[in-house]
Amino acid sequence: MSSSEVAMSSAACEMTPKAAPEINPLNPQGLKPCCACPETKSARDACFLKFDSDIAQDACKELVQKHIACMRGYGFKV
């Protein structure tokens, strides 16, 4: 193996550094959607469990809107 082949094979094995992930200024902690807004999420879920499916959508509309607003506050596209 020539020295140029060795140089090429060792260069191919080197890993390039990954770029640092962008930090969302609205979500600097990097919360996942499932972990964001636990207060509004639990209130929304409790409301849907409390009412029959026929009326839950109307009865829980305000809580759903609050949860959506909270999620958007963290930069999630809901």
Short mmCIF file of C-alpha atoms in Angstrom, two decimals:
data_model
loop_
_atom_site.label_atom_id
_atom_site.label_comp_id
_atom_site.label_asym_id
_atom_site.label_seq_id
_atom_site.Cartn_x
_atom_site.Cartn_y
_atom_site.Cartn_z
CA MET A 1 0.00 0.00 0.00
CA SER A 2 1.46 3.34 -0.99
CA SER A 3 1.60 6.32 1.35
CA SER A 4 -1.09 8.12 -0.67
CA GLU A 5 -3.41 5.12 -0.29
CA VAL A 6 -2.79 5.05 3.47
CA ALA A 7 -3.50 8.77 3.71
CA MET A 8 -6.72 8.37 1.74
CA SER A 9 -7.93 5.38 3.78
CA SER A 10 -7.21 7.06 7.11
CA ALA A 11 -8.92 10.26 5.94
CA ALA A 12 -11.99 8.22 4.97
CA CYS A 13 -12.17 6.76 8.48
CA GLU A 14 -12.08 10.11 10.23
CA MET A 15 -15.46 11.32 11.38
CA THR A 16 -16.48 14.85 10.68
CA PRO A 17 -17.80 16.69 13.75
CA LYS A 18 -21.54 17.13 13.85
CA ALA A 19 -22.92 20.61 13.98
CA ALA A 20 -24.47 21.58 17.28
CA PRO A 21 -28.26 21.38 17.14
CA GLU A 22 -30.03 24.70 16.97
CA ILE A 23 -31.53 25.82 20.24
CA ASN A 24 -35.09 27.05 20.03
CA PRO A 25 -35.28 30.32 21.99
CA LEU A 26 -38.88 29.50 22.90
CA ASN A 27 -37.85 26.09 24.25
CA PRO A 28 -34.26 26.39 25.53
CA GLN A 29 -34.64 23.25 27.68
CA GLY A 30 -35.39 21.19 24.56
CA LEU A 31 -38.66 19.76 25.88
CA LYS A 32 -40.36 17.20 23.69
CA PRO A 33 -44.05 17.78 22.87
CA CYS A 34 -45.11 15.01 25.23
CA CYS A 35 -43.42 16.73 28.18
CA ALA A 36 -44.37 20.33 27.48
CA CYS A 37 -47.36 21.99 29.20
CA PRO A 38 -48.23 19.24 31.71
CA GLU A 39 -50.79 21.42 33.53
CA THR A 40 -52.90 22.20 30.47
CA LYS A 41 -52.43 18.69 29.11
CA SER A 42 -53.73 16.99 32.26
CA ALA A 43 -56.67 19.40 32.56
CA ARG A 44 -57.58 18.78 28.92
CA ASP A 45 -57.30 15.01 29.30
CA ALA A 46 -59.36 14.98 32.52
CA CYS A 47 -62.08 16.96 30.78
CA PHE A 48 -62.27 14.48 27.91
CA LEU A 49 -62.50 11.61 30.39
CA LYS A 50 -65.22 13.36 32.37
CA PHE A 51 -67.63 13.94 29.48
CA ASP A 52 -69.16 11.61 26.92
CA SER A 53 -67.58 11.79 23.49
CA ASP A 54 -70.76 13.40 22.14
CA ILE A 55 -70.31 16.58 24.18
CA ALA A 56 -66.62 16.45 25.17
CA GLN A 57 -65.41 18.41 22.16
CA ASP A 58 -67.67 21.35 22.99
CA ALA A 59 -67.30 21.06 26.77
CA CYS A 60 -63.50 20.94 26.65
CA LYS A 61 -62.95 23.45 23.85
CA GLU A 62 -61.54 26.16 26.14
CA LEU A 63 -59.05 23.73 27.73
CA VAL A 64 -57.96 22.50 24.31
CA GLN A 65 -57.37 26.09 23.19
CA LYS A 66 -55.30 26.81 26.32
CA HIS A 67 -53.17 23.72 25.69
CA ILE A 68 -52.64 24.68 22.04
CA ALA A 69 -51.60 28.19 23.10
CA CYS A 70 -49.15 26.74 25.63
CA MET A 71 -47.64 24.38 23.05
CA ARG A 72 -47.25 27.21 20.53
CA GLY A 73 -45.57 29.23 23.27
CA TYR A 74 -42.81 26.60 23.24
CA GLY A 75 -42.55 26.85 19.46
CA PHE A 76 -44.41 23.66 18.57
CA LYS A 77 -46.50 23.82 15.42
CA VAL A 78 -49.91 22.63 16.52
#
